[in-house]
Short mmCIF file of C-alpha atoms in Angstrom, two decimals:
data_model
loop_
_atom_site.label_atom_id
_atom_site.label_comp_id
_atom_site.label_asym_id
_atom_site.label_seq_id
_atom_site.Cartn_x
_atom_site.Cartn_y
_atom_site.Cartn_z
CA MET A 1 85.75 109.51 95.78
CA PHE A 2 82.24 110.90 96.23
CA ASP A 3 79.72 112.12 93.68
CA ALA A 4 78.70 115.67 94.54
CA ASN A 5 75.74 115.33 92.14
CA ARG A 6 74.30 112.34 93.96
CA LYS A 7 70.65 111.45 93.48
CA THR A 8 68.18 112.35 96.20
CA PHE A 9 64.46 111.75 96.68
CA TYR A 10 61.58 112.68 98.95
CA PRO A 11 59.93 109.88 100.94
CA ALA A 12 56.46 108.84 99.78
CA HIS A 13 53.65 110.66 101.63
CA ALA A 14 56.16 113.05 103.19
CA PRO A 15 55.09 116.68 103.80
CA ALA A 16 56.28 119.31 101.36
CA ASP A 17 58.91 120.63 103.73
CA HIS A 18 60.53 117.22 104.36
CA VAL A 19 64.28 117.17 103.68
CA SER A 20 65.47 115.23 100.66
CA ILE A 21 67.17 111.89 101.32
CA PRO A 22 70.14 110.52 99.36
CA GLU A 23 69.57 107.41 97.32
CA GLU A 24 70.59 104.38 99.41
CA LYS A 25 74.06 103.01 98.84
CA ILE A 26 76.48 100.57 100.45
CA GLY A 27 79.84 101.87 101.59
CA VAL A 28 83.10 99.92 101.67
CA LEU A 29 85.66 101.66 103.88
CA LEU A 30 89.24 100.41 103.62
CA THR A 31 91.60 101.36 106.43
CA ASN A 32 95.32 101.20 107.08
CA LEU A 33 97.65 102.28 109.86
CA GLY A 34 98.18 105.90 108.92
CA THR A 35 100.79 108.42 107.96
CA PRO A 36 102.12 111.78 109.11
CA ASP A 37 101.21 114.83 107.03
CA GLY A 38 104.89 115.57 106.55
CA TYR A 39 108.34 114.61 107.80
CA ASP A 40 108.93 117.84 109.73
CA TYR A 41 109.18 117.80 113.52
CA TRP A 42 105.64 118.92 114.38
CA SER A 43 103.93 116.70 111.80
CA MET A 44 105.87 113.74 113.11
CA ARG A 45 105.17 114.65 116.73
CA ARG A 46 101.39 114.88 116.14
CA TYR A 47 101.37 111.54 114.37
CA LEU A 48 103.57 109.74 116.89
CA ASN A 49 101.61 111.17 119.80
CA GLU A 50 98.35 109.78 118.42
CA PHE A 51 99.91 106.44 117.56
CA LEU A 52 101.88 105.89 120.76
CA SER A 53 99.02 107.12 122.99
CA ASP A 54 96.78 104.32 121.71
CA LYS A 55 96.23 101.83 124.54
CA ARG A 56 95.98 99.02 121.98
CA VAL A 57 99.54 99.77 120.89
CA ILE A 58 101.18 100.66 124.22
CA ASP A 59 99.14 99.31 127.11
CA TYR A 60 101.27 100.58 129.99
CA SER A 61 99.65 102.65 132.74
CA SER A 62 99.15 106.26 131.62
CA TRP A 63 100.71 107.45 134.88
CA ILE A 64 103.97 105.82 133.80
CA TRP A 65 103.79 106.02 130.02
CA GLN A 66 102.49 109.54 129.27
CA PRO A 67 105.21 111.50 131.12
CA LEU A 68 107.86 109.37 129.42
CA LEU A 69 106.16 109.79 126.03
CA GLN A 70 105.53 113.53 126.24
CA LEU A 71 108.76 114.62 127.95
CA VAL A 72 111.34 112.22 126.51
CA ILE A 73 110.22 110.18 123.48
CA LEU A 74 108.34 112.95 121.66
CA SER A 75 111.20 115.37 122.25
CA LYS A 76 113.65 113.19 120.32
CA ARG A 77 111.92 110.59 118.18
CA PRO A 78 110.23 112.99 115.70
CA PHE A 79 113.72 113.94 114.45
CA SER A 80 114.88 110.37 113.74
CA SER A 81 111.48 109.25 112.44
CA GLY A 82 111.25 112.36 110.28
CA ALA A 83 114.62 111.60 108.71
CA ALA A 84 113.50 108.04 107.99
CA TYR A 85 110.28 109.26 106.36
CA LYS A 86 112.18 111.86 104.33
CA SER A 87 114.33 109.09 102.83
CA ILE A 88 111.25 107.40 101.34
CA TRP A 89 108.86 110.36 100.91
CA ASN A 90 106.92 110.73 97.66
CA MET A 91 108.18 114.21 96.87
CA GLN A 92 106.10 114.54 93.71
CA GLU A 93 102.81 114.06 95.56
CA ASN A 94 104.17 115.36 98.89
CA GLU A 95 102.93 112.34 100.81
CA SER A 96 104.16 109.06 102.23
CA PRO A 97 104.27 105.95 100.01
CA LEU A 98 101.57 104.35 102.19
CA MET A 99 99.18 107.18 101.30
CA THR A 100 100.01 106.95 97.60
CA ILE A 101 99.62 103.18 97.45
CA THR A 102 96.41 103.09 99.52
CA ARG A 103 94.84 105.66 97.20
CA GLN A 104 95.87 103.58 94.18
CA GLN A 105 94.45 100.41 95.75
CA THR A 106 91.18 102.16 96.50
CA ALA A 107 90.78 103.49 92.97
CA LYS A 108 91.41 100.07 91.41
CA ILE A 109 89.06 98.29 93.81
CA GLN A 110 86.36 100.90 93.20
CA ALA A 111 86.69 100.34 89.43
CA LYS A 112 86.27 96.57 89.83
CA ILE A 113 83.37 96.93 92.25
CA LYS A 114 81.63 99.33 89.88
CA THR A 115 81.64 96.75 87.10
CA CYS A 116 79.70 94.41 89.40
CA TYR A 117 77.40 96.77 91.28
CA GLU A 118 77.43 99.97 89.20
CA ASN A 119 76.97 102.91 91.60
CA LYS A 120 75.27 100.99 94.39
CA VAL A 121 78.55 100.36 96.22
CA VAL A 122 81.00 103.16 97.06
CA VAL A 123 84.62 102.41 98.03
CA ASP A 124 86.83 104.80 99.97
CA PHE A 125 89.70 104.66 102.49
CA CYS A 126 90.69 106.12 105.83
CA MET A 127 93.61 105.90 108.24
CA ARG A 128 93.61 104.84 111.88
CA TYR A 129 96.09 107.61 112.73
CA GLY A 130 96.37 110.88 110.87
CA GLN A 131 94.36 111.86 107.81
CA PRO A 132 91.96 111.05 106.25
CA SER A 133 90.45 110.17 109.61
CA THR A 134 88.03 107.32 110.16
CA LYS A 135 85.47 109.72 111.64
CA SER A 136 85.50 112.03 108.61
CA LYS A 137 85.14 109.19 106.11
CA VAL A 138 82.31 107.52 108.03
CA GLN A 139 80.49 110.86 107.99
CA GLN A 140 81.03 111.28 104.26
CA LEU A 141 79.69 107.80 103.52
CA ILE A 142 76.58 108.45 105.61
CA ASP A 143 76.07 111.87 104.00
CA ILE A 144 75.91 110.35 100.52
CA GLY A 145 73.31 107.78 101.59
CA CYS A 146 75.26 104.72 102.77
CA THR A 147 72.85 102.87 105.04
CA ARG A 148 75.24 99.91 105.22
CA ILE A 149 79.02 100.06 105.63
CA LEU A 150 81.55 97.26 105.25
CA PHE A 151 84.69 98.16 107.21
CA PHE A 152 87.85 96.51 105.91
CA PRO A 153 91.11 96.74 107.92
CA LEU A 154 93.90 96.04 105.43
CA TYR A 155 95.74 93.77 107.85
CA PRO A 156 95.84 90.12 106.73
CA HIS A 157 96.66 88.98 110.28
CA TYR A 158 94.62 89.95 113.33
CA SER A 159 96.28 91.74 116.22
CA GLY A 160 94.90 93.94 118.94
CA ALA A 161 97.40 96.60 117.89
CA THR A 162 96.21 96.65 114.26
CA SER A 163 92.81 95.18 113.38
CA ALA A 164 91.25 95.75 116.80
CA THR A 165 92.26 99.37 117.18
CA ALA A 166 91.06 100.11 113.63
CA ASN A 167 87.68 98.60 114.51
CA ASP A 168 87.63 100.53 117.79
CA GLN A 169 88.02 103.80 115.91
CA PHE A 170 85.28 102.83 113.48
CA PHE A 171 82.90 102.01 116.32
CA ARG A 172 83.74 105.31 118.04
CA ALA A 173 82.82 107.17 114.86
CA LEU A 174 79.45 105.38 114.78
CA MET A 175 78.76 106.41 118.38
CA LYS A 176 78.31 110.02 117.18
CA GLN A 177 75.64 109.15 114.62
CA LYS A 178 71.95 109.82 115.27
CA TRP A 179 71.04 107.22 112.64
CA GLN A 180 73.65 104.50 112.51
CA PRO A 181 74.11 102.45 109.36
CA ALA A 182 74.13 98.67 109.48
CA ILE A 183 77.76 97.53 109.66
CA ARG A 184 80.02 94.58 108.96
CA THR A 185 83.75 94.21 109.58
CA VAL A 186 86.00 92.04 107.44
CA ALA A 187 87.70 89.18 109.26
CA PRO A 188 91.48 88.61 108.97
CA TYR A 189 92.35 87.04 105.62
CA PHE A 190 95.80 85.55 106.42
CA SER A 191 94.77 82.12 105.09
CA ASN A 192 92.50 83.25 102.26
CA PRO A 193 93.54 81.25 99.16
CA HIS A 194 93.35 84.33 96.92
CA TYR A 195 95.70 86.23 99.24
CA ILE A 196 98.11 83.28 99.47
CA ASP A 197 98.06 82.90 95.70
CA ALA A 198 98.80 86.63 95.23
CA LEU A 199 101.75 86.30 97.63
CA ALA A 200 103.06 83.22 95.86
CA LEU A 201 102.80 84.83 92.43
CA SER A 202 104.75 87.87 93.63
CA ILE A 203 107.49 85.58 94.99
CA GLU A 204 107.64 83.53 91.79
CA ARG A 205 107.77 86.67 89.68
CA ALA A 206 110.63 88.09 91.74
CA TYR A 207 112.58 84.80 91.76
CA SER A 208 112.29 84.59 87.98
CA THR A 209 114.39 87.77 87.73
CA PHE A 210 117.27 86.52 89.92
CA GLU A 211 120.35 85.16 88.16
CA THR A 212 120.85 82.65 90.98
CA GLN A 213 118.29 81.52 93.53
CA PRO A 214 118.49 82.91 97.10
CA ASP A 215 119.56 80.51 99.84
CA VAL A 216 116.42 81.30 101.83
CA LEU A 217 113.29 83.47 101.73
CA ILE A 218 112.63 85.42 104.94
CA CYS A 219 108.99 86.25 105.65
CA SER A 220 109.37 89.24 107.97
CA TYR A 221 106.25 90.20 109.92
CA HIS A 222 105.78 93.25 112.10
CA GLY A 223 106.47 92.26 115.69
CA VAL A 224 104.42 92.62 118.87
CA PRO A 225 105.45 92.02 122.49
CA LYS A 226 105.57 88.32 123.35
CA ARG A 227 103.28 89.13 126.27
CA TYR A 228 100.44 89.82 123.81
CA LEU A 229 100.66 86.24 122.54
CA LEU A 230 100.54 84.89 126.09
CA GLU A 231 97.49 87.06 126.77
CA GLY A 232 95.59 85.56 123.83
CA ASP A 233 96.45 87.65 120.78
CA PRO A 234 96.44 85.23 117.77
CA TYR A 235 98.80 87.27 115.62
CA HIS A 236 101.82 84.96 115.99
CA CYS A 237 99.76 81.92 114.96
CA HIS A 238 98.28 83.75 111.97
CA CYS A 239 101.76 84.70 110.74
CA GLN A 240 103.10 81.18 111.11
CA LYS A 241 100.16 79.80 109.16
CA THR A 242 100.64 82.26 106.32
CA THR A 243 104.26 81.18 105.94
CA ARG A 244 103.27 77.51 105.97
CA LEU A 245 100.51 78.01 103.39
CA LEU A 246 102.86 80.06 101.21
CA ARG A 247 105.52 77.35 101.41
CA GLU A 248 102.99 74.67 100.46
CA ARG A 249 101.68 76.77 97.58
CA LEU A 250 105.25 77.28 96.28
CA GLY A 251 106.10 73.61 96.78
CA TRP A 252 109.20 74.42 98.82
CA SER A 253 110.92 72.61 101.68
CA GLU A 254 110.97 73.99 105.22
CA THR A 255 114.63 75.01 104.87
CA GLU A 256 113.86 77.37 101.98
CA ILE A 257 111.58 79.74 103.90
CA SER A 258 111.40 81.07 107.44
CA THR A 259 109.36 83.40 109.66
CA THR A 260 110.86 86.36 111.52
CA PHE A 261 109.58 89.51 113.26
CA GLN A 262 110.75 93.11 112.99
CA SER A 263 110.16 96.58 114.47
CA ARG A 264 110.84 96.12 118.18
CA PHE A 265 110.04 98.99 120.52
CA GLY A 266 110.72 99.34 124.24
CA PRO A 267 112.41 97.04 126.76
CA GLU A 268 110.07 94.01 126.56
CA GLU A 269 110.80 90.75 124.77
CA TRP A 270 108.97 90.64 121.45
CA LEU A 271 108.11 87.77 119.14
CA LYS A 272 111.22 85.97 117.93
CA PRO A 273 113.32 85.43 115.95
CA TYR A 274 114.06 89.11 115.32
CA THR A 275 114.57 89.78 111.62
CA VAL A 276 117.58 92.05 112.13
CA ASP A 277 119.37 89.35 114.14
CA GLU A 278 118.29 86.43 111.97
CA VAL A 279 119.64 87.88 108.71
CA ALA A 280 123.00 88.44 110.41
CA ARG A 281 123.00 84.87 111.75
CA LEU A 282 122.25 83.51 108.28
CA ALA A 283 125.09 85.52 106.73
CA LYS A 284 127.55 84.27 109.34
CA ASN A 285 126.42 80.68 108.70
CA GLY A 286 127.11 80.85 104.99
CA LYS A 287 123.75 82.02 103.62
CA LYS A 288 125.20 84.79 101.50
CA LYS A 289 122.18 85.45 99.30
CA ILE A 290 118.70 85.95 100.74
CA ALA A 291 115.33 87.32 99.70
CA ILE A 292 112.91 88.96 102.10
CA CYS A 293 109.22 89.76 101.87
CA ALA A 294 106.72 91.33 104.28
CA PRO A 295 103.39 89.45 104.11
CA ALA A 296 101.81 91.36 107.03
CA PHE A 297 101.88 94.65 105.13
CA SER A 298 99.30 95.28 102.42
CA ALA A 299 101.31 98.25 101.16
CA ASP A 300 104.93 99.32 101.30
CA CYS A 301 105.57 101.80 104.09
CA ILE A 302 108.24 103.02 106.49
CA GLU A 303 108.70 99.52 107.97
CA THR A 304 109.44 97.98 104.58
CA LEU A 305 111.03 100.71 102.48
CA GLU A 306 113.24 102.11 105.24
CA GLU A 307 113.57 99.44 107.95
CA ILE A 308 113.86 96.34 105.76
CA ASN A 309 115.52 97.87 102.73
CA GLU A 310 118.00 99.90 104.77
CA GLU A 311 118.46 98.84 108.43
CA ILE A 312 117.92 95.10 108.04
CA LYS A 313 119.86 95.01 104.78
CA GLU A 314 122.75 96.75 106.54
CA SER A 315 122.73 94.10 109.29
CA PHE A 316 122.96 91.34 106.66
CA VAL A 317 125.78 92.98 104.69
CA GLU A 318 127.82 93.84 107.79
CA ALA A 319 127.62 90.18 108.87
CA GLY A 320 129.12 89.05 105.55
CA GLY A 321 126.06 88.71 103.31
CA HIS A 322 126.53 89.39 99.61
CA GLU A 323 123.13 89.74 97.99
CA PHE A 324 119.99 91.08 99.67
CA ASN A 325 116.75 91.06 97.66
CA TYR A 326 113.68 92.83 98.99
CA ILE A 327 110.44 91.68 97.34
CA PRO A 328 107.90 94.53 97.46
CA CYS A 329 104.54 94.24 99.17
CA LEU A 330 101.54 93.32 97.06
CA ASN A 331 100.56 97.00 96.85
CA ASP A 332 98.22 97.62 93.90
CA ASN A 333 99.31 94.73 91.68
CA SER A 334 96.51 92.99 89.83
CA GLU A 335 96.53 89.74 91.84
CA HIS A 336 96.27 91.67 95.11
CA ILE A 337 93.43 93.86 93.86
CA LYS A 338 91.65 90.73 92.64
CA ALA A 339 92.07 89.08 96.06
CA LEU A 340 90.86 92.13 98.01
CA THR A 341 87.90 92.59 95.67
CA LYS A 342 86.92 88.94 96.09
CA ILE A 343 87.04 89.31 99.88
CA ILE A 344 84.83 92.39 99.64
CA ASP A 345 82.43 90.61 97.32
CA ASP A 346 82.12 87.67 99.73
CA ASN A 347 81.43 90.02 102.63
CA LEU A 348 78.74 91.89 100.71
CA ASN A 349 76.79 88.66 100.28
CA GLY A 350 73.19 89.25 101.32
CA TRP A 351 73.51 93.03 101.08
CA VAL A 352 73.54 93.26 97.30
#
């Protein structure tokens, strides 16, 4: 993403031996959750160890959690997680779909930004866990002359386990810099009208291809422990508002759309209703045709392509459901790129 032939200059009145300085630029750094380098055991173990050792994700005492993680979970889970990743792996590019889609999003956003700001604004991406690391991308942006960086977590809804830990990693990278750039972080955009419109258009487009309309649309969001909500995490409220705004934008009744949560982990109670249980309940109650979307994910990944499209679908079919329609994430479709670019543009106000 970087120009190796970047322009440099020497400061006015500087001595002859002064180092050259890159021409000043503004960096936009997109970030998403992350991805293992491969689906083999050791790649999965490295990735899961980094992810599950994050105190923002699992906040149990290290004295209790780390022995369990290192001796039990990481001995077994890399096998099952690796098999799940293998089922969705982009074999042609030898990478996960999340990596492929995030790269495509970045390229399209960079192209749109360039039409507005030419080469003054550089767009790149990093991952919270795995590669490319936040630290390496921050360094690259600084090396090419970015004296200001806009950091953009690609999570529409704020949670300590997503937006906050991404910001934490960004701030840690800045702690190593002798000369820190000015920074801004993008706020959650769960109610942004451009994002809601992009969601609605994707739903309308999908529904236009169905021979008969689904009985209900399930908006399945990634879950978090219920305790996080009680401790002040606003994620649950953000998700509920997105569903409401989407329903209003579509002009639907409350019975045509619902909110659920997926991806439970551990013994605690998580946000309810659980998607896997709710689709089975609907099937048993006569809702034989459903559609499901995942508004909390900016790109399709293991939780959507494998968990929703395989595990949750299986729960619905086994309970008597007939037709299960997964509506893909917004990914790099034009409305999504337009929405993300508009959010970036708004956040660059005053910088360019």
